């Protein structure tokens, strides 16, 4: 029987990675990481699910080997179980990002690689810290000349 972190989010979907499977990497969180994932799900993902319906998790917890394999930042909150990348087939990524910004407490919120045309392009990254030090920092990540640039605020 699957272990659920909240009513609608299972540990398996928060740790699943096709890259880890392909490379034979384990992606098993510690108990501290699971506690962080429970908080992320309770404070970010479950409210989103209740507002917009199903949310697809693209990337949740990443162990160090997986984070390196996907080219993640060495300081990525994914490695702590504090962040997830996600999207919805029902609601545009900018709408999801703006709703989070207006309604939830979060650490970082990034509308990543939204192209300004296709409402489902890119994805949303959001992190949550259980220790109360959330910065409520909203940004947009853009690809400019093949490089990632971060702009303050949510562009749409």
Short mmCIF file of N, CA and C in Angstrom, two decimals:
data_model
loop_
_atom_site.label_atom_id
_atom_site.label_comp_id
_atom_site.label_asym_id
_atom_site.label_seq_id
_atom_site.Cartn_x
_atom_site.Cartn_y
_atom_site.Cartn_z
N UNK A 1 0.85 -1.19 0.00
CA UNK A 1 0.00 0.00 0.00
C UNK A 1 0.89 1.25 0.00
N UNK A 2 0.60 2.22 -0.87
CA UNK A 2 1.45 3.41 -0.96
C UNK A 2 1.40 4.25 0.32
N UNK A 3 2.50 4.92 0.60
CA UNK A 3 2.56 5.85 1.72
C UNK A 3 2.15 7.23 1.21
N UNK A 4 1.08 7.78 1.78
CA UNK A 4 0.61 9.10 1.39
C UNK A 4 1.15 10.16 2.34
N UNK A 5 1.60 11.26 1.76
CA UNK A 5 2.10 12.39 2.53
C UNK A 5 0.97 13.33 2.90
N UNK A 6 -0.01 13.42 2.00
CA UNK A 6 -1.27 14.14 2.23
C UNK A 6 -2.35 13.33 1.55
N UNK A 7 -3.56 13.82 1.59
CA UNK A 7 -4.71 13.11 1.00
C UNK A 7 -4.46 12.69 -0.45
N UNK A 8 -3.81 13.54 -1.24
CA UNK A 8 -3.66 13.28 -2.67
C UNK A 8 -2.23 13.08 -3.16
N UNK A 9 -1.25 13.14 -2.30
CA UNK A 9 0.14 13.04 -2.76
C UNK A 9 0.86 11.91 -2.04
N UNK A 10 1.36 10.96 -2.84
CA UNK A 10 2.08 9.80 -2.31
C UNK A 10 3.59 10.06 -2.34
N UNK A 11 4.29 9.42 -1.41
CA UNK A 11 5.74 9.52 -1.37
C UNK A 11 6.34 9.08 -2.70
N UNK A 12 5.79 8.03 -3.30
CA UNK A 12 6.32 7.51 -4.55
C UNK A 12 6.36 8.57 -5.66
N UNK A 13 5.29 9.37 -5.78
CA UNK A 13 5.28 10.38 -6.85
C UNK A 13 6.22 11.54 -6.54
N UNK A 14 6.55 11.73 -5.27
CA UNK A 14 7.45 12.82 -4.88
C UNK A 14 8.92 12.40 -4.99
N UNK A 15 9.17 11.12 -5.24
CA UNK A 15 10.56 10.63 -5.37
C UNK A 15 10.82 9.97 -6.72
N UNK A 16 9.79 9.80 -7.52
CA UNK A 16 9.91 9.11 -8.81
C UNK A 16 10.77 9.93 -9.77
N UNK A 17 11.63 9.22 -10.50
CA UNK A 17 12.50 9.88 -11.48
C UNK A 17 12.86 8.90 -12.59
N UNK A 18 12.50 9.24 -13.81
CA UNK A 18 12.89 8.39 -14.93
C UNK A 18 14.41 8.41 -15.11
N UNK A 19 15.05 9.52 -14.79
CA UNK A 19 16.52 9.59 -14.88
C UNK A 19 17.15 8.62 -13.88
N UNK A 20 16.65 8.61 -12.65
CA UNK A 20 17.18 7.68 -11.64
C UNK A 20 16.98 6.24 -12.07
N UNK A 21 15.79 5.94 -12.61
CA UNK A 21 15.52 4.58 -13.07
C UNK A 21 16.46 4.19 -14.21
N UNK A 22 16.63 5.09 -15.16
CA UNK A 22 17.47 4.81 -16.32
C UNK A 22 18.93 4.59 -15.91
N UNK A 23 19.40 5.37 -14.94
CA UNK A 23 20.80 5.29 -14.52
C UNK A 23 21.03 4.33 -13.36
N UNK A 24 19.96 3.73 -12.85
CA UNK A 24 20.09 2.80 -11.73
C UNK A 24 20.43 3.47 -10.42
N UNK A 25 19.99 4.72 -10.24
CA UNK A 25 20.27 5.46 -9.01
C UNK A 25 19.14 5.25 -8.00
N UNK A 26 19.50 5.12 -6.74
CA UNK A 26 18.46 5.11 -5.71
C UNK A 26 18.11 6.56 -5.39
N UNK A 27 16.87 6.79 -5.08
CA UNK A 27 16.42 8.14 -4.75
C UNK A 27 15.55 8.06 -3.50
N UNK A 28 16.15 7.55 -2.44
CA UNK A 28 15.43 7.30 -1.20
C UNK A 28 15.68 8.42 -0.21
N UNK A 29 14.63 9.13 0.20
CA UNK A 29 14.80 10.23 1.15
C UNK A 29 14.99 9.71 2.59
N UNK A 30 15.63 10.53 3.40
CA UNK A 30 15.74 10.24 4.83
C UNK A 30 14.42 10.65 5.50
N UNK A 31 14.28 10.35 6.77
CA UNK A 31 13.08 10.76 7.50
C UNK A 31 12.95 12.29 7.52
N UNK A 32 14.07 13.00 7.66
CA UNK A 32 14.02 14.47 7.63
C UNK A 32 13.50 14.97 6.27
N UNK A 33 13.95 14.34 5.19
CA UNK A 33 13.47 14.72 3.86
C UNK A 33 11.98 14.43 3.73
N UNK A 34 11.52 13.31 4.28
CA UNK A 34 10.09 12.97 4.21
C UNK A 34 9.27 13.99 4.99
N UNK A 35 9.76 14.42 6.14
CA UNK A 35 9.05 15.45 6.91
C UNK A 35 8.95 16.73 6.09
N UNK A 36 10.04 17.11 5.41
CA UNK A 36 10.01 18.30 4.55
C UNK A 36 9.02 18.12 3.41
N UNK A 37 8.98 16.92 2.81
CA UNK A 37 8.01 16.66 1.74
C UNK A 37 6.58 16.75 2.24
N UNK A 38 6.32 16.25 3.45
CA UNK A 38 4.97 16.37 4.03
C UNK A 38 4.59 17.83 4.15
N UNK A 39 5.52 18.66 4.63
CA UNK A 39 5.23 20.10 4.75
C UNK A 39 5.02 20.75 3.39
N UNK A 40 5.85 20.41 2.42
CA UNK A 40 5.69 20.93 1.06
C UNK A 40 4.31 20.55 0.51
N UNK A 41 3.94 19.30 0.68
CA UNK A 41 2.64 18.85 0.18
C UNK A 41 1.49 19.53 0.91
N UNK A 42 1.59 19.65 2.24
CA UNK A 42 0.52 20.26 3.02
C UNK A 42 0.33 21.74 2.72
N UNK A 43 1.44 22.46 2.55
CA UNK A 43 1.37 23.92 2.43
C UNK A 43 1.32 24.43 0.99
N UNK A 44 1.75 23.61 0.02
CA UNK A 44 1.78 24.06 -1.38
C UNK A 44 0.92 23.16 -2.27
N UNK A 45 1.28 21.89 -2.35
CA UNK A 45 0.68 21.02 -3.36
C UNK A 45 -0.78 20.65 -3.06
N UNK A 46 -1.11 20.34 -1.82
CA UNK A 46 -2.49 19.98 -1.50
C UNK A 46 -3.44 21.17 -1.70
N UNK A 47 -3.09 22.38 -1.24
CA UNK A 47 -3.95 23.53 -1.56
C UNK A 47 -4.14 23.74 -3.07
N UNK A 48 -3.06 23.52 -3.85
CA UNK A 48 -3.17 23.62 -5.31
C UNK A 48 -4.15 22.59 -5.85
N UNK A 49 -4.02 21.37 -5.37
CA UNK A 49 -4.90 20.28 -5.81
C UNK A 49 -6.36 20.63 -5.50
N UNK A 50 -6.61 21.17 -4.32
CA UNK A 50 -7.98 21.51 -3.94
C UNK A 50 -8.53 22.65 -4.77
N UNK A 51 -7.67 23.55 -5.20
CA UNK A 51 -8.11 24.69 -6.01
C UNK A 51 -8.25 24.34 -7.49
N UNK A 52 -7.32 23.56 -8.04
CA UNK A 52 -7.24 23.35 -9.48
C UNK A 52 -7.44 21.92 -9.96
N UNK A 53 -7.56 20.97 -9.06
CA UNK A 53 -7.65 19.57 -9.48
C UNK A 53 -6.25 18.96 -9.58
N UNK A 54 -6.12 17.85 -10.30
CA UNK A 54 -4.84 17.11 -10.33
C UNK A 54 -3.65 17.97 -10.74
N UNK A 55 -2.56 17.75 -10.04
CA UNK A 55 -1.28 18.41 -10.29
C UNK A 55 -0.27 17.31 -10.60
N UNK A 56 0.47 17.45 -11.68
CA UNK A 56 1.48 16.46 -12.08
C UNK A 56 2.85 16.90 -11.56
N UNK A 57 3.47 16.03 -10.79
CA UNK A 57 4.80 16.31 -10.24
C UNK A 57 5.85 15.88 -11.26
N UNK A 58 6.66 16.83 -11.73
CA UNK A 58 7.75 16.53 -12.66
C UNK A 58 9.02 16.17 -11.92
N UNK A 59 9.24 16.82 -10.78
CA UNK A 59 10.44 16.57 -9.98
C UNK A 59 10.16 16.97 -8.55
N UNK A 60 10.38 16.05 -7.64
CA UNK A 60 10.23 16.33 -6.21
C UNK A 60 11.58 16.17 -5.54
N UNK A 61 11.65 15.23 -4.60
CA UNK A 61 12.91 14.98 -3.91
C UNK A 61 13.95 14.44 -4.89
N UNK A 62 15.18 14.96 -4.76
CA UNK A 62 16.32 14.46 -5.53
C UNK A 62 17.48 14.22 -4.58
N UNK A 63 17.91 12.98 -4.51
CA UNK A 63 19.13 12.68 -3.76
C UNK A 63 20.32 13.30 -4.48
N UNK A 64 21.49 13.37 -3.82
CA UNK A 64 22.66 14.02 -4.41
C UNK A 64 23.06 13.46 -5.78
N UNK A 65 23.05 12.14 -5.95
CA UNK A 65 23.47 11.55 -7.23
C UNK A 65 22.49 11.92 -8.34
N UNK A 66 21.21 11.87 -8.04
CA UNK A 66 20.20 12.24 -9.04
C UNK A 66 20.29 13.72 -9.36
N UNK A 67 20.46 14.56 -8.36
CA UNK A 67 20.57 16.00 -8.60
C UNK A 67 21.74 16.30 -9.52
N UNK A 68 22.87 15.63 -9.29
CA UNK A 68 24.04 15.82 -10.15
C UNK A 68 23.74 15.33 -11.57
N UNK A 69 23.06 14.19 -11.68
CA UNK A 69 22.77 13.61 -12.99
C UNK A 69 21.86 14.50 -13.83
N UNK A 70 20.96 15.25 -13.19
CA UNK A 70 20.05 16.12 -13.94
C UNK A 70 20.60 17.53 -14.08
N UNK A 71 21.81 17.77 -13.57
CA UNK A 71 22.42 19.09 -13.69
C UNK A 71 21.84 20.11 -12.73
N UNK A 72 21.28 19.64 -11.60
CA UNK A 72 20.69 20.54 -10.62
C UNK A 72 21.75 21.32 -9.85
N UNK A 73 21.34 22.44 -9.28
CA UNK A 73 22.22 23.27 -8.47
C UNK A 73 22.64 22.50 -7.23
N UNK A 74 23.87 22.72 -6.79
CA UNK A 74 24.37 22.09 -5.58
C UNK A 74 23.61 22.51 -4.34
N UNK A 75 22.91 23.64 -4.42
CA UNK A 75 22.13 24.13 -3.28
C UNK A 75 20.63 23.94 -3.51
N UNK A 76 20.26 23.09 -4.45
CA UNK A 76 18.85 22.88 -4.78
C UNK A 76 18.04 22.42 -3.57
N UNK A 77 16.90 23.07 -3.38
CA UNK A 77 16.00 22.67 -2.30
C UNK A 77 15.33 21.32 -2.59
N UNK A 78 15.41 20.86 -3.83
CA UNK A 78 14.92 19.51 -4.15
C UNK A 78 15.67 18.47 -3.30
N UNK A 79 16.97 18.72 -3.05
CA UNK A 79 17.80 17.77 -2.30
C UNK A 79 17.40 17.68 -0.83
N UNK A 80 16.67 18.66 -0.35
CA UNK A 80 16.20 18.66 1.04
C UNK A 80 14.74 18.21 1.16
N UNK A 81 14.10 17.93 0.03
CA UNK A 81 12.69 17.60 0.06
C UNK A 81 11.82 18.82 0.25
N UNK A 82 12.38 20.00 -0.03
CA UNK A 82 11.65 21.25 0.18
C UNK A 82 11.07 21.85 -1.10
N UNK A 83 11.28 21.21 -2.27
CA UNK A 83 10.85 21.81 -3.53
C UNK A 83 10.28 20.77 -4.47
N UNK A 84 9.41 21.26 -5.35
CA UNK A 84 8.85 20.42 -6.41
C UNK A 84 8.66 21.26 -7.66
N UNK A 85 8.78 20.60 -8.80
CA UNK A 85 8.43 21.18 -10.10
C UNK A 85 7.16 20.48 -10.53
N UNK A 86 6.19 21.23 -11.03
CA UNK A 86 4.89 20.64 -11.33
C UNK A 86 4.14 21.46 -12.36
N UNK A 87 3.03 20.87 -12.85
CA UNK A 87 2.15 21.55 -13.79
C UNK A 87 0.79 20.87 -13.75
N UNK A 88 -0.14 21.46 -14.46
CA UNK A 88 -1.50 20.93 -14.55
C UNK A 88 -1.92 20.91 -16.01
N UNK A 89 -2.67 19.90 -16.39
CA UNK A 89 -3.18 19.89 -17.77
C UNK A 89 -4.45 20.73 -17.88
N UNK A 90 -5.01 21.14 -16.75
CA UNK A 90 -6.27 21.91 -16.74
C UNK A 90 -6.07 23.42 -16.62
N UNK A 91 -4.95 23.83 -16.01
CA UNK A 91 -4.74 25.24 -15.68
C UNK A 91 -3.36 25.66 -16.19
N UNK A 92 -3.26 26.87 -16.70
CA UNK A 92 -1.97 27.33 -17.24
C UNK A 92 -0.95 27.51 -16.12
N UNK A 93 0.31 27.35 -16.48
CA UNK A 93 1.38 27.54 -15.52
C UNK A 93 1.42 28.96 -14.95
N UNK A 94 1.21 30.01 -15.76
CA UNK A 94 1.17 31.35 -15.16
C UNK A 94 0.01 31.50 -14.16
N UNK A 95 -1.15 30.92 -14.47
CA UNK A 95 -2.28 31.02 -13.53
C UNK A 95 -1.97 30.32 -12.22
N UNK A 96 -1.33 29.15 -12.29
CA UNK A 96 -0.94 28.43 -11.08
C UNK A 96 0.05 29.27 -10.28
N UNK A 97 1.08 29.80 -10.95
CA UNK A 97 2.11 30.58 -10.26
C UNK A 97 1.50 31.83 -9.60
N UNK A 98 0.62 32.52 -10.30
CA UNK A 98 0.01 33.72 -9.73
C UNK A 98 -0.88 33.38 -8.54
N UNK A 99 -1.60 32.25 -8.61
CA UNK A 99 -2.45 31.85 -7.49
C UNK A 99 -1.60 31.55 -6.25
N UNK A 100 -0.49 30.83 -6.44
CA UNK A 100 0.41 30.55 -5.31
C UNK A 100 0.91 31.87 -4.72
N UNK A 101 1.36 32.76 -5.58
CA UNK A 101 1.90 34.04 -5.14
C UNK A 101 0.88 34.83 -4.33
N UNK A 102 -0.37 34.77 -4.72
CA UNK A 102 -1.43 35.55 -4.07
C UNK A 102 -2.03 34.88 -2.84
N UNK A 103 -1.86 33.56 -2.72
CA UNK A 103 -2.62 32.84 -1.69
C UNK A 103 -1.82 31.99 -0.71
N UNK A 104 -0.56 31.69 -1.00
CA UNK A 104 0.18 30.76 -0.15
C UNK A 104 1.48 31.38 0.36
N UNK A 105 1.97 30.84 1.47
CA UNK A 105 3.29 31.17 1.98
C UNK A 105 4.27 30.20 1.33
N UNK A 106 5.38 30.69 0.79
CA UNK A 106 6.35 29.84 0.10
C UNK A 106 7.73 30.45 0.26
N UNK A 107 8.75 29.67 -0.06
CA UNK A 107 10.10 30.20 -0.03
C UNK A 107 10.45 30.79 -1.39
N UNK A 108 10.56 29.92 -2.41
CA UNK A 108 10.79 30.40 -3.77
C UNK A 108 9.69 29.88 -4.69
N UNK A 109 9.26 30.74 -5.57
CA UNK A 109 8.29 30.40 -6.60
C UNK A 109 8.89 30.86 -7.92
N UNK A 110 9.04 29.91 -8.86
CA UNK A 110 9.65 30.26 -10.14
C UNK A 110 8.77 29.74 -11.27
N UNK A 111 8.33 30.64 -12.13
CA UNK A 111 7.66 30.26 -13.37
C UNK A 111 8.80 29.98 -14.35
N UNK A 112 9.04 28.69 -14.62
CA UNK A 112 10.23 28.30 -15.38
C UNK A 112 9.92 28.06 -16.85
N UNK A 113 10.59 28.80 -17.70
CA UNK A 113 10.61 28.61 -19.15
C UNK A 113 9.25 28.69 -19.81
N UNK A 114 8.35 29.49 -19.27
CA UNK A 114 7.08 29.80 -19.92
C UNK A 114 7.40 30.68 -21.13
N UNK A 115 6.87 30.33 -22.30
CA UNK A 115 7.26 31.05 -23.52
C UNK A 115 6.37 32.25 -23.87
N UNK A 116 5.36 32.52 -23.07
CA UNK A 116 4.49 33.66 -23.32
C UNK A 116 3.41 33.39 -24.35
N UNK A 117 3.42 32.22 -24.96
CA UNK A 117 2.43 31.86 -25.99
C UNK A 117 1.61 30.65 -25.58
N UNK A 118 2.29 29.53 -25.36
CA UNK A 118 1.61 28.29 -24.97
C UNK A 118 1.41 28.32 -23.46
N UNK A 119 0.14 28.36 -22.98
CA UNK A 119 -0.10 28.48 -21.54
C UNK A 119 0.44 27.30 -20.73
N UNK A 120 0.73 26.18 -21.41
CA UNK A 120 1.24 25.02 -20.70
C UNK A 120 2.74 24.80 -20.92
N UNK A 121 3.41 25.80 -21.52
CA UNK A 121 4.86 25.67 -21.69
C UNK A 121 5.55 25.83 -20.34
N UNK A 122 6.70 25.22 -20.23
CA UNK A 122 7.47 25.30 -19.00
C UNK A 122 6.80 24.56 -17.85
N UNK A 123 7.06 25.02 -16.64
CA UNK A 123 6.49 24.42 -15.45
C UNK A 123 6.63 25.41 -14.30
N UNK A 124 6.10 25.04 -13.15
CA UNK A 124 6.20 25.86 -11.95
C UNK A 124 7.09 25.14 -10.94
N UNK A 125 8.01 25.87 -10.36
CA UNK A 125 8.86 25.37 -9.27
C UNK A 125 8.42 26.12 -8.01
N UNK A 126 8.23 25.38 -6.92
CA UNK A 126 7.90 26.06 -5.66
C UNK A 126 8.56 25.31 -4.51
N UNK A 127 9.05 26.07 -3.55
CA UNK A 127 9.67 25.46 -2.37
C UNK A 127 9.01 26.02 -1.11
N UNK A 128 9.16 25.24 -0.04
CA UNK A 128 8.59 25.61 1.26
C UNK A 128 9.54 25.15 2.35
N UNK A 129 9.81 26.05 3.30
CA UNK A 129 10.65 25.71 4.45
C UNK A 129 9.78 25.61 5.70
N UNK A 130 9.90 24.52 6.41
CA UNK A 130 9.07 24.29 7.59
C UNK A 130 9.50 25.14 8.79
N UNK A 131 10.71 25.73 8.72
CA UNK A 131 11.24 26.47 9.87
C UNK A 131 10.75 27.92 9.96
N UNK A 132 9.85 28.32 9.05
CA UNK A 132 9.29 29.66 9.11
C UNK A 132 10.12 30.75 8.46
N UNK A 133 11.18 30.37 7.74
CA UNK A 133 12.04 31.37 7.11
C UNK A 133 11.72 31.55 5.62
N UNK A 134 10.47 31.33 5.24
CA UNK A 134 10.08 31.46 3.83
C UNK A 134 10.20 32.91 3.38
N UNK A 135 10.82 33.08 2.22
CA UNK A 135 11.12 34.42 1.68
C UNK A 135 10.02 34.98 0.79
N UNK A 136 9.08 34.14 0.34
CA UNK A 136 8.04 34.57 -0.60
C UNK A 136 8.66 35.29 -1.80
N UNK A 137 9.71 34.69 -2.36
CA UNK A 137 10.44 35.26 -3.50
C UNK A 137 9.90 34.66 -4.79
N UNK A 138 9.29 35.49 -5.62
CA UNK A 138 8.73 35.05 -6.90
C UNK A 138 9.63 35.52 -8.04
N UNK A 139 9.89 34.61 -8.98
CA UNK A 139 10.78 34.90 -10.11
C UNK A 139 10.26 34.21 -11.36
N UNK A 140 10.82 34.61 -12.48
CA UNK A 140 10.58 33.94 -13.75
C UNK A 140 11.93 33.54 -14.33
N UNK A 141 12.05 32.28 -14.75
CA UNK A 141 13.27 31.80 -15.39
C UNK A 141 13.05 31.80 -16.90
N UNK A 142 13.96 32.45 -17.60
CA UNK A 142 13.88 32.55 -19.07
C UNK A 142 15.16 31.99 -19.68
N UNK A 143 15.04 31.43 -20.87
CA UNK A 143 16.22 30.99 -21.60
C UNK A 143 16.57 32.08 -22.60
N UNK A 144 17.73 32.70 -22.43
CA UNK A 144 18.18 33.78 -23.31
C UNK A 144 19.53 33.40 -23.88
N UNK A 145 19.59 33.26 -25.21
CA UNK A 145 20.82 32.84 -25.90
C UNK A 145 21.39 31.55 -25.29
N UNK A 146 20.49 30.61 -24.99
CA UNK A 146 20.91 29.32 -24.48
C UNK A 146 21.26 29.28 -23.01
N UNK A 147 21.13 30.41 -22.31
CA UNK A 147 21.46 30.46 -20.89
C UNK A 147 20.21 30.83 -20.09
N UNK A 148 20.16 30.33 -18.86
CA UNK A 148 19.03 30.64 -17.99
C UNK A 148 19.25 31.98 -17.29
N UNK A 149 18.24 32.84 -17.38
CA UNK A 149 18.25 34.12 -16.67
C UNK A 149 17.03 34.17 -15.78
N UNK A 150 17.21 34.69 -14.56
CA UNK A 150 16.12 34.83 -13.61
C UNK A 150 15.74 36.30 -13.50
N UNK A 151 14.46 36.56 -13.62
CA UNK A 151 13.93 37.93 -13.47
C UNK A 151 13.05 37.95 -12.22
N UNK A 152 13.13 39.02 -11.45
CA UNK A 152 12.27 39.14 -10.29
C UNK A 152 10.83 39.28 -10.73
N UNK A 153 9.92 38.66 -9.98
CA UNK A 153 8.49 38.73 -10.28
C UNK A 153 8.07 37.68 -11.28
N UNK A 154 6.76 37.58 -11.45
CA UNK A 154 6.18 36.62 -12.37
C UNK A 154 5.81 37.33 -13.66
N UNK A 155 6.54 37.05 -14.72
CA UNK A 155 6.23 37.63 -16.02
C UNK A 155 5.22 36.73 -16.72
N UNK A 156 4.26 37.33 -17.39
CA UNK A 156 3.30 36.47 -18.13
C UNK A 156 2.62 37.21 -19.25
#
